[in-house]
Each structure stands twice: as structure tokens, then as C-alpha cells.
Amino acid sequence: MSKKAIIYVNQFFGQLGGEDTAGVGPSIHEGLIGPAMAYNAQLKDCDVTHTIICGDNYMGSNPEDAVAQILGFLENLEFDIFIAGPAFNAGRYGVACGTICKAVKDRFGVPVITSMNQENPGMEMFRKDIIIMKGGNIASKMRKDLAAVVKVANKMLAGEQVGPAAEEGYFPTGRRHQVFIEEDATTRFMRMLHARIAGEEFVSELIVPKLDRVPIAAPVKDLKQAKVALLTTGGIVPVDNPDRIQSASATRWGKYDITGMERLESGVFKTIHAGFDPAAANADPNVIMPIDVLRAMEKEGVFGSLHQYFYSTVGTGTTEKEASRMAKEILPLLQADNVDACIMVST
Amino acid sequence: MKLEIGNFYVNEIAFGDELSFKDGVLTINKEEALAMVKEDDRITEAELYIVKPGDEVRLCPVKEAIEPRVRLDGKGLFPGYTSPLRQSGNGVLHALKNCSVLVVGRHWGGFQDGLIDMSGPGQKHTYFGGLNNIVLVADTNEEFERYEQQKKNDALRRAGHKLAEFIGQCVKELTPEDTDVYETTPITKRSAEVNALPALVAVLQPQSQMEALGYNDLVYGWDMNKYLPTLMSPQEILDGALVSGSFMPCSSKWSTYDFQNYPILRALMDEDGKDYNFLGVIMANLNVAMDQKERAIQFIVQTATELGADFALVTEEGYGNPDADYVGAIAALETAGIKVVGVANECTGRDGASQPLVTLDEKIHAMVSTGNVSELIELPPMKVVLGELEALGRDGNSGGWEGDEVLGPSVRPDGSIIMEDNGLFCGDMTVGWSHKTMKDF
Amino acid sequence: MVKEIERAGIPIVHMCNIVPVSKTVGANRIVPTISIPYPLGDPATSREDQWKLRYHRVRVALEALATDVEEQTVFPV
């Protein structure tokens, strides 16, 4: 049985008209409109069953409503892939293709794909969420861009692994994975060395990415009034590890009440971190979580108060995504408790 | 310095009456070999197996790999470790090629141990899946660490080294099929032509981050945690001066076999004197505390500068906080005007979306990437398991787990497994064997 | 983690040993600790010395939270 595809296009490629119809809301049509015909002809063992059309301005100004309507259209349909565009360098169209592809992928878990030009603002917005083929800047590149989408879409339909970004022609999604290649590391090393010596061009296998920076938070105005919370990635937990935090590649965190404690006692708390020798921290957990000196400084009035809970997880092998998720789970609790500042101790 | 290694290519290994090598067949008297192993009274149980590429065999937990060799002067292979100190790097060795002694725990593994598949999709993940191996499967009475996640594996590792020396004896009197000669002239005695070439050093950072002794790599038997970078000859490394340790997730490790055969060092020696003048190896280490890292980096840069190096290889046996030593050394060398090509694996997470090295610096210009330690790998069951597969999930292996909400246990009831690359025995092969690279998806 | 909390406008000081890692992950206020396994107290020293060291570094951290900084800053200890 052949598989089924649904295509998303804007008002222009949906043959409703130009800029004057950019405000029309979403509609779904059985059969093939605009690029859907070429997709239908080129997709392998797959029929395009429907074309969805939405005006770029409508999607741009009412994205939630437009997405809800389209997901509603799709709710009772069977389809194996969802394709949007190509959007070339049309900014609103590109953002629309990205928006709807991401929503469809999140809701239905089917493969989605689109195409746009590198200058299209939709590319940077969505390249980490969906596969966006590198496309031309103007609609005259339709044949080429559509063929590129089809090539990868056919792999998705066949259940094959989609290869690396540079080889398949899509924008990198921010993921790096290992792949097996013909040449061994010695050969590659020697070639890179010779190129450096000769002053010739070479391509490093690791290009250092631009680092994500956050604005520096304003300092606490009055330390003597501040409520300070203590956090750690050093895996300090009650000895029975009640939250079953993993000792490496952690996905869990814990919140532990220290009311009335002057220090963290050995035998009551320990570290479950697998990345270092735990002896010192098990003998005296305060070497990672300095509750003892914080209590002393709290009494001396150096700062306002120590927050009633400390938060703990394990930092080793933990992905940035997991770390950021855990932080986002902890954050509202800190905010609800009016925490003014944090100390994070890492091992 | 002149080191000659005579090669004897092993096509087949068999058990028989007498330890011998003939027409590509290595024959081992099993009882005799086991009796030698059991001379260490810590060994409570030992058995020998032979595995070759294509066998439906999985080995786990693997602790060490050693190439069987013999020195024609009768001295020990691993000075300061299994034999008295001697100078490595000179003389004649005979080596059994395409062949290694593997040491496998009968029951117990740990953070640092690894897995090898001899066939199927897992075979390509280790170098040893492609060799003829003599497998020592043994247990010990080292009760103090039986249930520890970090194990010294001292008795087992030493047993492997002694077994490799024992087996190597059989080619002492024979004529090798061919011979590799590694010869260097002292740095200041080289010809004007060679001295005019761009100068190169190799900076190696072996694993030495366990503060307790007995877990780290050894240099002439010395624990490299208590060590500062030193200039060495590449021949010393090929001739047993370095012995692998028992710390660090396994895929990032360099086994003793890797040191004995270090492919990148051999390539650098092969082409020495053509476009560059290879000054030697700055044997460094990996440290825990920041001041230790900085001190070691200072020694590396000062040595390289004083030697007049223009280019450098930098490579680390590890990932995670060792990246601070690795990236720190690269950045400091580049700052000193020494251009670096680095070799390391990456840790981009199971989803591939994490930062590749825990510290990054824009001074990293040229790097060979050999794998992602946290790549998820699923492997089908194997007919035979040597050791105890449960060790992968049970004993805190860096690439295995007991249970996971989404992925389930590492070791499934049918014998199939799901694990991180971390747990594959010396799988990322930063010494130069890796056929893996990292690509953006 | 540090970044997400700072992104929400809560000042956070990162106490860690491997400062280059902290700089790479994007912490803006950094106070060095003495090691990875025991950031705030060397078990080879006396209890009193450990307490003094810990008190000092945590105090520097607290003061860092009340200090306005223009760029990533490693506070001297």
C-alpha cells in the first residue's frame, strides 16, 4: 500500500492569488494544488492526498489559531509525512512553514520537512526543530529545491536514517553524532598536520561553536536582606537517595529541607556523583555544600537568610538539554519562595 | 635511539601441547599458561579462551589488552611494572601481530571496564574485535573493591601483562617475517637539513586523574598522578614504558596494546625528516585541580618552546574535565605560536545537542574528532558471552545502566544490549585507529 | 543550570574548580574552589583550616552576588 503525504503551501503557491490574499485563513483541499503535483509525481510509493493552504499574513498574525485549525484538519487523516514549501527567501512563508512543520511533528510525531534559503529568518528560528533543506533564494529554483526535499523525504518514508547535514543538504540542527568513515584518524591527522605545515586549507572536524551567553543579572541590592539558595551539581543527597538521582547522565534532581540543620552531617548526607572519589564529601558533605559556614554567616548577619531547601543533581555526563530542563523546573520554585540569589557549587 | 620490532603475524591461535609459533599458528599450552597466571595467589579462578574475528562472542567486562612480545636481551617488557627498571626504546623486540591478550573479569566489572564484540554490528566499535585474541577470564580475592564502582583491577591487569610476556617467549629464537625499525638521532645532532625543517612535538595526555594511587596510567611503573610533563622518545612508548590504567570511561581509554602500537606516533616517525623534524614526545598527564592542570600546561608549553617546536600534536586519554587540560594545552601552545592539530573524542550527549568539549576555546583551529562518548548503541544478542554480561548494567559501567524509564535496562533478558559508546573497550581510538568522526546533523 | 537561573534575572555565583569550564558554560560570577572532589575543604588539612578556607570562599561568593559586573568575572580568593 502506498504511503500518504500532505503538503502545506501559502496563498501564492496555493493559487489563491498574490499579496491581496495573504490574509486568508487555512483551508484544506483533497488532491493536488501547486507544488503538490510535483511532490506527488516524485515521492516514491507515496501519494499526496491533501493540500493545505494558508495566507502568510494570517499565519503571521494569528499563528495559534492557524496552527489549531490546521492540526484540526489533520486530526482524522492518515499521513506518513508532512511537507511544507519550498519557501525560498520569502520570510513570512518560511516562518509559516517552520511553525506548521514543528507543530505537526510535535502533535503527530510524523516526519516533517521543508526548504528555505539561508537568508530566510525561518531558518534560524526552526533549524533545531525540523529538517530544513538548503534552498534557493527565488521561486525559479522550485524544481531544484523540490527535488532536494523529495530526496530526503523519500528516505524518511522508507524509514532510512537521514545522513549528516552537509551530505544531505539541510541546515545543521545543532546535533553532532559519530559516523563511521573510510579513513582512519591517523590518516586524517597526518593530512591536517601537513596542511598546517604547508599553510594550506584544511577543514577541522570540530568547528568551535559560538557560545550562548546570557545577560548578567543585576546584583542583590542589600546582601543583609537577601535570601540565598544553595544548589549543587555535586550529587549531595540524603543517604538513601530518595529521588533516585543517577550517578552520571542525570535526568533527576532533588530538593532537600535543611531547616534546623547547622551543618550537613556525614551518614545523613552523601554524594552519589560517579565522576570523582567520593571519600572526602562522604566524610564531610559540607566540603561540597557549605551549610556550616553559611549558617555561621547567617547568624553574623553577613547575609539575610539561607533558603530552607537546597537543590541537588549530578553534573557528569548530563546533557545541556537535561540540565536546562532541570533548571527550568527548579526556577519557579526559587521564584515562588522569593529567593534573591543563588550559589551553585560544582565539582 | 634505535628500536627494532620483528613481526610475527598470527593467523590462528590454538591450544596444544607446547607453546609455539609456526606458519602463522600460535599454539598455547593452556595448563602451563594458567599455572603461570595462578602463581599470583590473588587469582582465585582463571580460564583461557581463544576468539577470532567473526566469532559470535561478546566479552565483558574487559579490563586490559596487551600485545604479546619478547625482548631479545631477555629483559622484561614493562619496566618498573612487571620487571625491574631498564631504559625503554632501544634494542630488539619480537612481537606477535594481529593478536592480543585480553583480560576479562569472570564476574565483576566497574566504571572503567569495557565491552568487545567479535562479530556483528558491534565488531567495528573496538579495534580488538578485528584481532585474534587470547582471552584470560579470571576472578580474584580483592574483596576490598569487589563491589566498588572504581576498581584498580590490579591482579587481573598484572596477570594479563605477565601472560603476554609468557606467550611472547615463543618467538624469541625465530626469524620475523618483517621488521620495523624506529631510529632517531638526538635532537642537537641532526643534520643541518633536518634542523631547517619545521619542528614538531607530540603532546600526549594519558589518564592520571585518580588521586588514590593504583588506578592511573604508569610511566616506568610510576603513577602518573604524581608526575609532571617530561620529554620522551616515541620509541620508549612503543617499548613498554607506558602501561594503561584503570580509570576513565572505557571508550576514551588507551590500553597497553594501544601504547605499544600507537599508530599516530608511528606515522609521525615514518614521515619524520621529510616536511618536519619530529623532536619527540612531551609526555604529559591529566589532572584534577585547576592549579595542577595549569602547572602541567606550563611545563608542556615551556618544553615545546625551549625545543623550538613550530607544530604540535595534542591528544588526551579522556573527556569531561580532562578537556580543560586538553583545550588548555592547545590554547596555550597556539598562544606561544605553536600550531596544533588535536585529536580527541567528543561528548555531545545522547541527543547530540550538547557542547562537544566541556571547555572550548576559539584557539582550537584543527582537530580530528574520533567519536561521541554518549552515542547510544544497540547490539543484538551473542551466542557466547565471556565474563558476565550483567556487569554492564550492574557494576556502574560508564556506558551501562541498571534501568532507565525510557530505554529499559542495558542488558535485556534475551542478551541484546543498549549502551553508551562510553562502555566500549578503548572504542574511540584517539591513538589513531578510529574510523569514526563527528558530523553535524 | 547557572545560565537558566541567571536568564531569569536571579544573580547566581558559580563556585567551581575548573574555571575554564565555568567560563565556557557561561557563568558570569565565578569563585574558584580548591578541587573537584572537595571544592571547599581539603581533607588533608585540619578541620579548622577547612572551616577557614570554606568560610573565606563562600564569603567571597556572597559578596560577588552583591557586586555589579560588566563581563564574566572570576573573583580573586
Short mmCIF file of C-alpha atoms in Angstrom, two decimals, chain B residues 56-360:
data_model
loop_
_atom_site.label_atom_id
_atom_site.label_comp_id
_atom_site.label_asym_id
_atom_site.label_seq_id
_atom_site.Cartn_x
_atom_site.Cartn_y
_atom_site.Cartn_z
CA GLU B 56 29.74 -14.89 17.84
CA VAL B 57 31.31 -13.88 21.10
CA ARG B 58 30.84 -10.90 23.40
CA LEU B 59 33.49 -10.07 26.01
CA CYS B 60 32.51 -8.11 29.10
CA PRO B 61 33.88 -6.69 31.41
CA VAL B 62 37.19 -6.26 29.54
CA LYS B 63 39.94 -4.69 31.64
CA GLU B 64 43.09 -4.60 29.59
CA ALA B 65 44.69 -5.55 26.24
CA ILE B 66 48.36 -6.31 25.69
CA GLU B 67 50.37 -7.35 22.63
CA PRO B 68 52.46 -10.47 23.33
CA ARG B 69 56.13 -9.70 22.80
CA VAL B 70 59.60 -10.64 23.87
CA ARG B 71 62.82 -8.66 24.14
CA LEU B 72 65.80 -10.46 22.69
CA ASP B 73 68.04 -9.21 25.52
CA GLY B 74 65.81 -11.17 27.90
CA LYS B 75 64.69 -8.10 29.82
CA GLY B 76 61.08 -7.52 30.84
CA LEU B 77 58.52 -5.84 28.61
CA PHE B 78 57.14 -3.39 31.15
CA PRO B 79 59.99 -1.93 33.17
CA GLY B 80 59.05 -0.75 36.62
CA TYR B 81 55.79 -2.66 36.44
CA THR B 82 56.22 -6.39 35.89
CA SER B 83 60.02 -6.28 35.74
CA PRO B 84 62.93 -4.22 37.06
CA LEU B 85 63.57 -0.78 35.59
CA ARG B 86 65.53 -0.59 32.35
CA GLN B 87 65.73 2.01 29.64
CA SER B 88 62.99 1.50 27.06
CA GLY B 89 63.28 2.43 23.42
CA ASN B 90 66.50 0.68 22.41
CA GLY B 91 67.08 -2.88 21.28
CA VAL B 92 65.25 -5.64 19.50
CA LEU B 93 61.76 -6.89 20.20
CA HIS B 94 59.79 -9.71 18.63
CA ALA B 95 56.04 -9.16 18.54
CA LEU B 96 53.05 -11.38 17.77
CA LYS B 97 50.95 -9.22 15.45
CA ASN B 98 47.20 -9.26 14.76
CA CYS B 99 46.91 -10.67 18.21
CA SER B 100 46.30 -9.51 21.76
CA VAL B 101 45.91 -10.83 25.26
CA LEU B 102 42.60 -9.60 26.66
CA VAL B 103 41.77 -9.66 30.36
CA VAL B 104 38.13 -10.13 31.29
CA GLY B 105 36.55 -10.20 34.75
CA ARG B 106 34.84 -13.51 35.44
CA HIS B 107 32.05 -11.72 37.30
CA TRP B 108 32.80 -8.19 38.32
CA GLY B 109 33.21 -5.07 36.29
CA GLY B 110 33.23 -1.38 37.06
CA PHE B 111 33.16 2.15 35.75
CA GLN B 112 36.37 1.74 33.74
CA ASP B 113 35.80 -1.64 32.07
CA GLY B 114 34.60 -2.24 28.54
CA LEU B 115 32.84 -4.49 26.08
CA ILE B 116 34.07 -6.14 22.87
CA ASP B 117 32.04 -7.93 20.20
CA MET B 118 33.91 -10.27 17.87
CA SER B 119 31.26 -10.15 15.12
CA GLY B 120 28.05 -8.42 14.12
CA PRO B 121 27.34 -4.70 14.25
CA GLY B 122 29.38 -4.29 17.46
CA GLN B 123 32.60 -5.63 15.97
CA LYS B 124 33.64 -2.37 14.34
CA HIS B 125 33.28 -0.49 17.63
CA THR B 126 36.56 -1.80 19.03
CA TYR B 127 39.96 -2.45 17.49
CA PHE B 128 40.11 -5.78 19.28
CA GLY B 129 37.01 -7.08 17.51
CA GLY B 130 39.32 -7.37 14.50
CA LEU B 131 42.19 -9.25 16.19
CA ASN B 132 42.92 -12.82 17.15
CA ASN B 133 42.70 -12.74 20.91
CA ILE B 134 43.80 -14.89 23.82
CA VAL B 135 41.22 -14.19 26.48
CA LEU B 136 42.01 -14.60 30.14
CA VAL B 137 38.77 -14.73 32.13
CA ALA B 138 39.52 -14.63 35.83
CA ASP B 139 38.39 -13.63 39.30
CA THR B 140 40.39 -12.51 42.30
CA ASN B 141 40.19 -12.24 46.05
CA GLU B 142 40.42 -8.44 46.01
CA GLU B 143 37.43 -8.18 48.31
CA PHE B 144 38.07 -4.52 49.15
CA GLU B 145 36.92 -3.49 45.69
CA ARG B 146 34.59 -6.27 44.65
CA TYR B 147 31.54 -4.02 44.90
CA GLU B 148 33.35 -0.76 44.18
CA GLN B 149 32.45 1.14 41.05
CA GLN B 150 36.10 2.23 40.65
CA LYS B 151 38.38 -0.79 40.58
CA LYS B 152 42.16 -0.98 40.42
CA ASN B 153 41.89 -4.42 38.80
CA ASP B 154 45.49 -4.86 39.87
CA ALA B 155 45.72 -8.66 39.98
CA LEU B 156 43.91 -9.10 36.68
CA ARG B 157 45.83 -6.44 34.81
CA ARG B 158 49.17 -7.74 36.03
CA ALA B 159 48.12 -11.27 35.09
CA GLY B 160 47.43 -10.06 31.55
CA HIS B 161 50.82 -8.42 31.26
CA LYS B 162 52.61 -11.49 32.55
CA LEU B 163 50.63 -13.72 30.23
CA ALA B 164 51.57 -11.56 27.24
CA GLU B 165 55.25 -11.81 28.21
CA PHE B 166 54.90 -15.55 28.74
CA ILE B 167 53.33 -16.10 25.32
CA GLY B 168 55.80 -13.78 23.60
CA GLN B 169 58.68 -16.10 24.61
CA CYS B 170 57.77 -18.49 21.81
CA VAL B 171 59.10 -16.19 19.07
CA LYS B 172 62.32 -15.23 20.80
CA GLU B 173 64.53 -17.55 18.75
CA LEU B 174 62.61 -17.30 15.49
CA THR B 175 63.18 -15.11 12.45
CA PRO B 176 60.49 -12.47 11.97
CA GLU B 177 58.53 -12.11 8.75
CA ASP B 178 59.47 -8.45 8.62
CA THR B 179 60.98 -5.83 10.88
CA ASP B 180 60.04 -2.24 11.70
CA VAL B 181 62.95 -0.04 12.61
CA TYR B 182 62.37 3.13 14.63
CA GLU B 183 65.55 5.11 14.79
CA THR B 184 66.14 8.68 15.86
CA THR B 185 69.15 10.92 16.21
CA PRO B 186 69.47 13.09 19.32
CA ILE B 187 67.89 16.47 18.69
CA THR B 188 71.08 18.55 18.60
CA LYS B 189 72.95 16.01 16.49
CA ARG B 190 70.62 16.10 13.49
CA SER B 191 71.77 17.33 10.09
CA ALA B 192 71.50 20.97 9.11
CA GLU B 193 68.89 19.98 6.54
CA VAL B 194 66.69 18.31 9.12
CA ASN B 195 67.18 21.13 11.60
CA ALA B 196 65.98 23.58 8.95
CA LEU B 197 62.61 21.82 8.72
CA PRO B 198 59.59 22.95 10.74
CA ALA B 199 59.85 21.27 14.13
CA LEU B 200 57.14 19.14 15.64
CA VAL B 201 56.36 17.74 19.09
CA ALA B 202 53.72 15.24 20.14
CA VAL B 203 51.97 16.12 23.40
CA LEU B 204 50.31 13.08 24.94
CA GLN B 205 47.99 13.41 27.94
CA PRO B 206 47.49 9.94 29.43
CA GLN B 207 44.85 9.40 32.09
CA SER B 208 46.05 10.11 35.63
CA GLN B 209 43.17 11.77 37.42
CA MET B 210 42.54 9.34 40.25
CA GLU B 211 44.10 10.84 43.33
CA ALA B 212 44.28 7.48 45.06
CA LEU B 213 47.19 5.56 43.62
CA GLY B 214 46.96 2.30 41.70
CA TYR B 215 44.32 3.35 39.16
CA ASN B 216 46.26 5.60 36.81
CA ASP B 217 48.48 5.02 33.80
CA LEU B 218 52.07 4.25 34.71
CA VAL B 219 55.28 5.57 33.19
CA TYR B 220 58.12 3.18 34.02
CA GLY B 221 55.92 1.90 36.82
CA TRP B 222 55.35 5.38 38.25
CA ASP B 223 51.79 6.54 38.90
CA MET B 224 51.23 9.48 36.55
CA ASN B 225 49.08 11.33 39.06
CA LYS B 226 52.34 12.22 40.80
CA TYR B 227 54.13 13.35 37.68
CA LEU B 228 54.95 16.39 35.60
CA PRO B 229 55.40 16.53 31.81
CA THR B 230 58.71 15.16 30.57
CA LEU B 231 60.38 14.81 27.19
CA MET B 232 60.40 11.22 25.96
CA SER B 233 61.30 9.40 22.79
CA PRO B 234 58.46 7.84 20.85
CA GLN B 235 60.35 4.54 20.92
CA GLU B 236 60.08 4.41 24.70
CA ILE B 237 56.31 4.40 24.43
CA LEU B 238 56.32 1.67 21.80
CA ASP B 239 58.63 -0.35 24.05
CA GLY B 240 56.57 -0.69 27.22
CA ALA B 241 57.43 2.47 29.15
CA LEU B 242 53.71 3.25 29.42
CA VAL B 243 51.17 0.91 30.98
CA SER B 244 47.42 1.55 30.80
CA GLY B 245 45.44 2.30 33.94
CA SER B 246 42.04 1.51 35.32
CA PHE B 247 40.20 4.80 35.43
CA MET B 248 38.02 6.74 32.97
CA PRO B 249 35.05 5.66 30.87
CA CYS B 250 36.41 2.86 28.73
CA SER B 251 35.91 4.14 25.19
CA SER B 252 38.24 7.05 25.95
CA LYS B 253 40.99 4.84 27.36
CA TRP B 254 44.31 3.83 25.81
CA SER B 255 45.05 0.18 26.53
CA THR B 256 48.63 -1.01 26.90
CA TYR B 257 48.23 -2.53 23.41
CA ASP B 258 47.44 0.99 22.17
CA PHE B 259 50.60 2.39 23.74
CA GLN B 260 52.69 -0.47 22.30
CA ASN B 261 51.37 0.21 18.80
CA TYR B 262 50.46 3.91 18.91
CA PRO B 263 49.50 4.45 15.23
CA ILE B 264 49.80 8.26 15.14
CA LEU B 265 53.24 8.17 16.74
CA ARG B 266 54.37 5.54 14.25
CA ALA B 267 53.05 7.63 11.34
CA LEU B 268 54.87 10.68 12.69
CA MET B 269 58.10 8.66 12.85
CA ASP B 270 57.59 7.19 9.37
CA GLU B 271 57.45 10.63 7.77
CA ASP B 272 60.00 12.28 10.05
CA GLY B 273 62.65 14.26 8.18
CA LYS B 274 60.50 14.93 5.09
CA ASP B 275 58.38 18.02 5.84
CA TYR B 276 59.11 18.21 9.53
CA ASN B 277 61.65 17.43 12.18
CA PHE B 278 59.99 15.33 14.88
CA LEU B 279 61.56 16.45 18.14
CA GLY B 280 59.88 13.86 20.33
CA VAL B 281 57.06 13.33 22.76
CA ILE B 282 56.19 15.67 25.60
CA MET B 283 54.64 13.05 27.83
CA ALA B 284 52.14 14.98 29.93
CA ASN B 285 49.24 13.78 32.08
CA LEU B 286 45.70 14.73 33.08
CA ASN B 287 44.96 16.41 36.38
CA VAL B 288 42.10 17.11 38.71
CA ALA B 289 42.60 20.51 40.29
CA MET B 290 42.91 23.67 38.24
CA ASP B 291 46.34 24.60 39.56
CA GLN B 292 47.60 21.11 38.68
CA LYS B 293 46.24 21.49 35.17
CA GLU B 294 47.81 24.91 34.79
CA ARG B 295 51.16 23.71 36.10
CA ALA B 296 51.25 20.78 33.67
CA ILE B 297 50.28 23.06 30.78
CA GLN B 298 53.06 25.44 31.75
CA PHE B 299 55.56 22.57 31.61
CA ILE B 300 54.24 21.47 28.20
CA VAL B 301 54.48 24.93 26.66
CA GLN B 302 57.86 25.69 28.17
CA THR B 303 59.32 22.39 26.96
CA ALA B 304 57.87 22.84 23.47
CA THR B 305 59.11 26.41 23.28
CA GLU B 306 62.58 25.60 24.53
CA LEU B 307 62.83 22.78 21.99
CA GLY B 308 61.88 25.21 19.26
CA ALA B 309 58.68 23.44 18.21
CA ASP B 310 56.59 25.04 15.49
CA PHE B 311 53.82 22.45 15.40
CA ALA B 312 52.30 20.05 17.89
CA LEU B 313 50.00 17.10 18.20
CA VAL B 314 47.91 17.28 21.36
CA THR B 315 45.78 14.35 22.40
CA GLU B 316 44.06 13.32 25.64
CA GLU B 317 43.02 9.99 27.15
CA GLY B 318 39.68 11.12 28.45
CA TYR B 319 36.85 13.60 28.20
CA GLY B 320 34.86 15.77 30.55
CA ASN B 321 37.04 17.75 32.91
CA PRO B 322 40.22 16.46 31.15
CA ASP B 323 39.05 18.66 28.27
CA ALA B 324 40.27 21.58 30.40
CA ASP B 325 43.80 20.09 30.26
CA TYR B 326 43.46 19.32 26.56
CA VAL B 327 41.92 22.59 25.41
CA GLY B 328 44.11 24.50 27.86
CA ALA B 329 47.25 22.94 26.34
CA ILE B 330 46.08 23.64 22.78
CA ALA B 331 45.22 27.26 23.56
CA ALA B 332 48.48 27.86 25.44
CA LEU B 333 50.57 26.32 22.64
CA GLU B 334 48.77 28.36 19.98
CA THR B 335 49.31 31.48 22.08
CA ALA B 336 53.00 30.62 22.17
CA GLY B 337 52.96 30.47 18.36
CA ILE B 338 53.00 26.67 18.13
CA LYS B 339 50.32 25.46 15.74
CA VAL B 340 48.37 22.47 16.99
CA VAL B 341 46.44 19.62 15.46
CA GLY B 342 44.39 17.99 18.21
CA VAL B 343 42.91 14.51 18.39
CA ALA B 344 40.07 13.79 20.82
CA ASN B 345 36.62 12.36 21.13
CA GLU B 346 33.60 14.48 21.95
CA CYS B 347 30.70 14.32 24.36
CA THR B 348 27.68 15.77 22.62
CA GLY B 349 25.15 13.77 24.63
CA ARG B 350 22.76 11.06 23.59
CA ASP B 351 20.78 13.66 21.65
CA GLY B 352 23.96 15.07 20.09
CA ALA B 353 22.98 18.58 21.17
CA SER B 354 25.46 19.23 23.98
CA GLN B 355 28.65 21.18 23.73
CA PRO B 356 31.31 18.87 22.22
CA LEU B 357 34.04 19.55 24.79
CA VAL B 358 33.36 20.90 28.27
CA THR B 359 35.72 23.77 27.69
CA LEU B 360 36.01 25.44 24.34
#
